[in-house]
Amino acid sequence: MFISAQSDLSELEQYPRLLKSWHWYSGLSEKLGHLPTRQDINPADIKFALGYEMLVENDRENKNPRVRLVGIVAEEFMDLPVSGTGKTYDTFLDDQSRINACEQVTLALDKGQPLFGTMTCTRKDGRSFGYARIICPLQKLNNEPEMVFITFQSFIENEGPQSGAQKEEAVKRWL
């Protein structure tokens, strides 16, 4: 679901972090008079999202986005042995999940407005995880690649919301 100023935001009420992300992003866009760039993102303004965020470079040609920055909770759900920063999606997702995720990133960039939805992905080892997320497109700076800022909520681990919530609680000790 694309979220514009005219959208009914009631669906986001069950995802308070994503609703705050939309308000932050739309307020910043309005203040700037254009889509924000990555340099316009001030960590002090997004305390509600820290740990649950990703900054992602799009790769339309190969359908393999690259993670520029990942929060600790989001990284834990990717289940990488090392940091996800600098890694491409094919490092942790199977091909179909990588392509589906890239298509959603591309769609948000093409529309130039936030995209809300839920998604289930399969890791390279066959295990699945799901989440709700809002993808916020960013304006390009100079010759940088296209980028989006993503905020996550409501993780599901191997189809079980209870195990996802337990894992999320365990990770919060780092925040």
PDB file of C-alpha atoms in Angstrom:
ATOM      1  CA  MET A   1       0.000   0.000   0.000  1.00  0.00           C
ATOM      2  CA  PHE A   2       1.421   3.365  -1.001  1.00  0.00           C
ATOM      3  CA  ILE A   3       1.061   5.979   1.668  1.00  0.00           C
ATOM      4  CA  SER A   4       0.431   9.544   0.627  1.00  0.00           C
ATOM      5  CA  ALA A   5      -0.843  12.523   2.594  1.00  0.00           C
ATOM      6  CA  GLN A   6      -4.382  11.564   1.520  1.00  0.00           C
ATOM      7  CA  SER A   7      -4.057   7.941   2.656  1.00  0.00           C
ATOM      8  CA  ASP A   8      -6.123   6.374   5.391  1.00  0.00           C
ATOM      9  CA  LEU A   9      -3.457   5.584   7.983  1.00  0.00           C
ATOM     10  CA  SER A  10      -5.719   3.383  10.130  1.00  0.00           C
ATOM     11  CA  GLU A  11      -3.955   0.234   8.889  1.00  0.00           C
ATOM     12  CA  LEU A  12      -0.724   1.555  10.401  1.00  0.00           C
ATOM     13  CA  GLU A  13      -2.253   1.982  13.868  1.00  0.00           C
ATOM     14  CA  GLN A  14      -1.296  -1.609  14.718  1.00  0.00           C
ATOM     15  CA  TYR A  15       2.313  -0.762  13.774  1.00  0.00           C
ATOM     16  CA  PRO A  16       3.193   2.316  15.886  1.00  0.00           C
ATOM     17  CA  ARG A  17       6.867   2.373  14.822  1.00  0.00           C
ATOM     18  CA  LEU A  18       5.867   2.368  11.152  1.00  0.00           C
ATOM     19  CA  LEU A  19       3.249   5.063  11.746  1.00  0.00           C
ATOM     20  CA  LYS A  20       5.913   7.214  13.468  1.00  0.00           C
ATOM     21  CA  SER A  21       8.201   6.560  10.473  1.00  0.00           C
ATOM     22  CA  TRP A  22       5.544   7.802   8.088  1.00  0.00           C
ATOM     23  CA  HIS A  23       4.951  10.946  10.155  1.00  0.00           C
ATOM     24  CA  TRP A  24       8.705  11.603  10.440  1.00  0.00           C
ATOM     25  CA  TYR A  25       9.284  11.028   6.712  1.00  0.00           C
ATOM     26  CA  SER A  26       6.296  13.045   5.503  1.00  0.00           C
ATOM     27  CA  GLY A  27       7.148  15.893   7.903  1.00  0.00           C
ATOM     28  CA  LEU A  28      10.752  15.937   6.719  1.00  0.00           C
ATOM     29  CA  SER A  29       9.678  15.862   3.060  1.00  0.00           C
ATOM     30  CA  GLU A  30       7.268  18.726   3.660  1.00  0.00           C
ATOM     31  CA  LYS A  31       9.907  20.762   5.508  1.00  0.00           C
ATOM     32  CA  LEU A  32      12.485  20.207   2.745  1.00  0.00           C
ATOM     33  CA  GLY A  33      10.038  20.642  -0.133  1.00  0.00           C
ATOM     34  CA  HIS A  34      11.341  17.451  -1.765  1.00  0.00           C
ATOM     35  CA  LEU A  35      12.194  13.849  -0.940  1.00  0.00           C
ATOM     36  CA  PRO A  36      14.888  13.642   1.733  1.00  0.00           C
ATOM     37  CA  THR A  37      18.419  12.523   0.921  1.00  0.00           C
ATOM     38  CA  ARG A  38      20.369  10.160   3.159  1.00  0.00           C
ATOM     39  CA  GLN A  39      22.204  13.204   4.544  1.00  0.00           C
ATOM     40  CA  ASP A  40      18.885  14.647   5.716  1.00  0.00           C
ATOM     41  CA  ILE A  41      18.375  11.712   8.091  1.00  0.00           C
ATOM     42  CA  ASN A  42      19.321  12.764  11.610  1.00  0.00           C
ATOM     43  CA  PRO A  43      19.570   9.819  14.036  1.00  0.00           C
ATOM     44  CA  ALA A  44      18.280  12.041  16.847  1.00  0.00           C
ATOM     45  CA  ASP A  45      15.020  12.418  14.895  1.00  0.00           C
ATOM     46  CA  ILE A  46      14.487   8.684  14.429  1.00  0.00           C
ATOM     47  CA  LYS A  47      15.125   7.301  17.911  1.00  0.00           C
ATOM     48  CA  PHE A  48      11.873   5.334  17.572  1.00  0.00           C
ATOM     49  CA  ALA A  49      13.359   3.409  14.623  1.00  0.00           C
ATOM     50  CA  LEU A  50      16.920   2.805  15.817  1.00  0.00           C
ATOM     51  CA  GLY A  51      17.671  -0.902  15.797  1.00  0.00           C
ATOM     52  CA  TYR A  52      14.816  -1.534  13.364  1.00  0.00           C
ATOM     53  CA  GLU A  53      16.134   0.395  10.373  1.00  0.00           C
ATOM     54  CA  MET A  54      17.972  -0.276   7.127  1.00  0.00           C
ATOM     55  CA  LEU A  55      19.466   2.064   4.570  1.00  0.00           C
ATOM     56  CA  VAL A  56      19.532   0.201   1.264  1.00  0.00           C
ATOM     57  CA  GLU A  57      21.058   0.912  -2.156  1.00  0.00           C
ATOM     58  CA  ASN A  58      18.904  -0.315  -5.004  1.00  0.00           C
ATOM     59  CA  ASP A  59      20.329  -2.409  -7.851  1.00  0.00           C
ATOM     60  CA  ARG A  60      17.698  -2.520 -10.584  1.00  0.00           C
ATOM     61  CA  GLU A  61      19.915  -4.301 -13.086  1.00  0.00           C
ATOM     62  CA  ASN A  62      20.863  -7.296 -10.936  1.00  0.00           C
ATOM     63  CA  LYS A  63      17.865  -7.145  -8.580  1.00  0.00           C
ATOM     64  CA  ASN A  64      20.290  -7.384  -5.695  1.00  0.00           C
ATOM     65  CA  PRO A  65      20.151  -4.402  -3.310  1.00  0.00           C
ATOM     66  CA  ARG A  66      23.065  -3.603  -1.003  1.00  0.00           C
ATOM     67  CA  VAL A  67      22.704  -2.859   2.710  1.00  0.00           C
ATOM     68  CA  ARG A  68      24.399   0.426   3.614  1.00  0.00           C
ATOM     69  CA  LEU A  69      23.307   0.441   7.251  1.00  0.00           C
ATOM     70  CA  VAL A  70      21.332  -2.034   9.338  1.00  0.00           C
ATOM     71  CA  GLY A  71      19.976  -1.823  12.868  1.00  0.00           C
ATOM     72  CA  ILE A  72      20.821  -4.555  15.392  1.00  0.00           C
ATOM     73  CA  VAL A  73      17.281  -6.002  15.575  1.00  0.00           C
ATOM     74  CA  ALA A  74      16.878  -6.098  11.794  1.00  0.00           C
ATOM     75  CA  GLU A  75      20.338  -7.635  11.454  1.00  0.00           C
ATOM     76  CA  GLU A  76      19.516 -10.354  13.966  1.00  0.00           C
ATOM     77  CA  PHE A  77      16.553 -11.436  11.825  1.00  0.00           C
ATOM     78  CA  MET A  78      18.811 -11.702   8.774  1.00  0.00           C
ATOM     79  CA  ASP A  79      20.763 -14.157  10.915  1.00  0.00           C
ATOM     80  CA  LEU A  80      24.181 -13.266   9.523  1.00  0.00           C
ATOM     81  CA  PRO A  81      27.400 -14.420  11.209  1.00  0.00           C
ATOM     82  CA  VAL A  82      28.868 -10.952  10.524  1.00  0.00           C
ATOM     83  CA  SER A  83      27.399  -7.487  10.061  1.00  0.00           C
ATOM     84  CA  GLY A  84      24.985  -7.056   7.156  1.00  0.00           C
ATOM     85  CA  THR A  85      26.407  -3.633   6.358  1.00  0.00           C
ATOM     86  CA  GLY A  86      27.926  -3.655   2.883  1.00  0.00           C
ATOM     87  CA  LYS A  87      26.378  -7.032   1.989  1.00  0.00           C
ATOM     88  CA  THR A  88      24.040  -7.591  -0.937  1.00  0.00           C
ATOM     89  CA  TYR A  89      20.686  -9.297  -0.450  1.00  0.00           C
ATOM     90  CA  ASP A  90      21.953 -12.500  -2.101  1.00  0.00           C
ATOM     91  CA  THR A  91      24.205 -12.961   0.947  1.00  0.00           C
ATOM     92  CA  PHE A  92      21.247 -13.825   3.158  1.00  0.00           C
ATOM     93  CA  LEU A  93      18.127 -14.302   0.979  1.00  0.00           C
ATOM     94  CA  ASP A  94      17.206 -16.973  -1.536  1.00  0.00           C
ATOM     95  CA  ASP A  95      16.792 -15.792  -5.131  1.00  0.00           C
ATOM     96  CA  GLN A  96      13.009 -15.375  -5.125  1.00  0.00           C
ATOM     97  CA  SER A  97      12.998 -13.430  -1.847  1.00  0.00           C
ATOM     98  CA  ARG A  98      15.843 -11.215  -3.086  1.00  0.00           C
ATOM     99  CA  ILE A  99      13.968 -10.429  -6.319  1.00  0.00           C
ATOM    100  CA  ASN A 100      10.672  -9.776  -4.489  1.00  0.00           C
ATOM    101  CA  ALA A 101      12.370  -7.438  -2.003  1.00  0.00           C
ATOM    102  CA  CYS A 102      14.146  -5.569  -4.816  1.00  0.00           C
ATOM    103  CA  GLU A 103      10.866  -5.138  -6.691  1.00  0.00           C
ATOM    104  CA  GLN A 104       9.308  -3.514  -3.620  1.00  0.00           C
ATOM    105  CA  VAL A 105      12.278  -1.157  -3.186  1.00  0.00           C
ATOM    106  CA  THR A 106      12.104  -0.232  -6.878  1.00  0.00           C
ATOM    107  CA  LEU A 107       8.346   0.338  -6.692  1.00  0.00           C
ATOM    108  CA  ALA A 108       8.716   2.778  -3.772  1.00  0.00           C
ATOM    109  CA  LEU A 109      11.459   4.657  -5.634  1.00  0.00           C
ATOM    110  CA  ASP A 110       9.442   4.806  -8.866  1.00  0.00           C
ATOM    111  CA  LYS A 111       6.328   6.079  -7.070  1.00  0.00           C
ATOM    112  CA  GLY A 112       8.336   8.526  -4.943  1.00  0.00           C
ATOM    113  CA  GLN A 113       6.314   7.822  -1.821  1.00  0.00           C
ATOM    114  CA  PRO A 114       6.417   5.422   1.129  1.00  0.00           C
ATOM    115  CA  LEU A 115       5.318   1.840   0.629  1.00  0.00           C
ATOM    116  CA  PHE A 116       3.842  -0.122   3.530  1.00  0.00           C
ATOM    117  CA  GLY A 117       3.351  -3.858   3.569  1.00  0.00           C
ATOM    118  CA  THR A 118       4.165  -7.202   5.063  1.00  0.00           C
ATOM    119  CA  MET A 119       6.532  -9.728   3.573  1.00  0.00           C
ATOM    120  CA  THR A 120       7.867 -13.185   4.220  1.00  0.00           C
ATOM    121  CA  CYS A 121      11.392 -13.985   3.056  1.00  0.00           C
ATOM    122  CA  THR A 122      13.356 -17.197   2.870  1.00  0.00           C
ATOM    123  CA  ARG A 123      16.976 -17.253   3.962  1.00  0.00           C
ATOM    124  CA  LYS A 124      19.655 -19.044   1.976  1.00  0.00           C
ATOM    125  CA  ASP A 125      19.361 -22.006   4.377  1.00  0.00           C
ATOM    126  CA  GLY A 126      15.606 -22.395   3.753  1.00  0.00           C
ATOM    127  CA  ARG A 127      14.362 -20.896   7.039  1.00  0.00           C
ATOM    128  CA  SER A 128      11.810 -18.110   6.756  1.00  0.00           C
ATOM    129  CA  PHE A 129      11.164 -14.840   8.527  1.00  0.00           C
ATOM    130  CA  GLY A 130       8.507 -12.203   8.070  1.00  0.00           C
ATOM    131  CA  TYR A 131       7.896  -8.607   9.008  1.00  0.00           C
ATOM    132  CA  ALA A 132       5.898  -5.471   8.433  1.00  0.00           C
ATOM    133  CA  ARG A 133       7.842  -2.567   6.969  1.00  0.00           C
ATOM    134  CA  ILE A 134       7.641   0.869   5.466  1.00  0.00           C
ATOM    135  CA  ILE A 135      10.016   1.709   2.615  1.00  0.00           C
ATOM    136  CA  CYS A 136      10.770   5.434   2.292  1.00  0.00           C
ATOM    137  CA  PRO A 137      12.405   6.525  -0.974  1.00  0.00           C
ATOM    138  CA  LEU A 138      15.328   8.929  -0.785  1.00  0.00           C
ATOM    139  CA  GLN A 139      16.459  11.491  -3.316  1.00  0.00           C
ATOM    140  CA  LYS A 140      19.766  10.703  -5.019  1.00  0.00           C
ATOM    141  CA  LEU A 141      22.851  12.696  -4.130  1.00  0.00           C
ATOM    142  CA  ASN A 142      25.264  13.435  -6.973  1.00  0.00           C
ATOM    143  CA  ASN A 143      26.331  10.084  -8.481  1.00  0.00           C
ATOM    144  CA  GLU A 144      25.235   7.880  -5.578  1.00  0.00           C
ATOM    145  CA  PRO A 145      22.979   4.910  -6.235  1.00  0.00           C
ATOM    146  CA  GLU A 146      19.250   5.056  -5.525  1.00  0.00           C
ATOM    147  CA  MET A 147      18.515   4.513  -1.821  1.00  0.00           C
ATOM    148  CA  VAL A 148      15.630   3.860   0.522  1.00  0.00           C
ATOM    149  CA  PHE A 149      15.220   4.043   4.282  1.00  0.00           C
ATOM    150  CA  ILE A 150      13.275   1.077   5.685  1.00  0.00           C
ATOM    151  CA  THR A 151      11.766   0.697   9.143  1.00  0.00           C
ATOM    152  CA  PHE A 152      10.670  -2.760  10.359  1.00  0.00           C
ATOM    153  CA  GLN A 153       8.197  -4.052  12.931  1.00  0.00           C
ATOM    154  CA  SER A 154       6.393  -7.275  13.924  1.00  0.00           C
ATOM    155  CA  PHE A 155       8.995  -9.879  13.069  1.00  0.00           C
ATOM    156  CA  ILE A 156       7.961 -13.481  12.569  1.00  0.00           C
ATOM    157  CA  GLU A 157      10.510 -16.267  12.794  1.00  0.00           C
ATOM    158  CA  ASN A 158       9.820 -19.521  10.902  1.00  0.00           C
ATOM    159  CA  GLU A 159       6.120 -18.619  10.526  1.00  0.00           C
ATOM    160  CA  GLY A 160       5.661 -18.090  14.289  1.00  0.00           C
ATOM    161  CA  PRO A 161       4.936 -14.616  15.676  1.00  0.00           C
ATOM    162  CA  GLN A 162       5.655 -15.840  19.220  1.00  0.00           C
ATOM    163  CA  SER A 163       9.187 -16.973  18.409  1.00  0.00           C
ATOM    164  CA  GLY A 164       9.733 -13.744  16.454  1.00  0.00           C
ATOM    165  CA  ALA A 165       8.639 -11.655  19.431  1.00  0.00           C
ATOM    166  CA  GLN A 166      10.880 -13.656  21.779  1.00  0.00           C
ATOM    167  CA  LYS A 167      13.865 -13.162  19.518  1.00  0.00           C
ATOM    168  CA  GLU A 168      13.094  -9.458  19.224  1.00  0.00           C
ATOM    169  CA  GLU A 169      12.894  -9.117  23.023  1.00  0.00           C
ATOM    170  CA  ALA A 170      16.240 -10.900  23.412  1.00  0.00           C
ATOM    171  CA  VAL A 171      17.893  -8.502  20.977  1.00  0.00           C
ATOM    172  CA  LYS A 172      16.546  -5.393  22.727  1.00  0.00           C
ATOM    173  CA  ARG A 173      19.164  -5.827  25.429  1.00  0.00           C
ATOM    174  CA  TRP A 174      21.635  -4.280  22.968  1.00  0.00           C
ATOM    175  CA  LEU A 175      19.534  -1.157  22.426  1.00  0.00           C
TER     176      LEU A 175
END
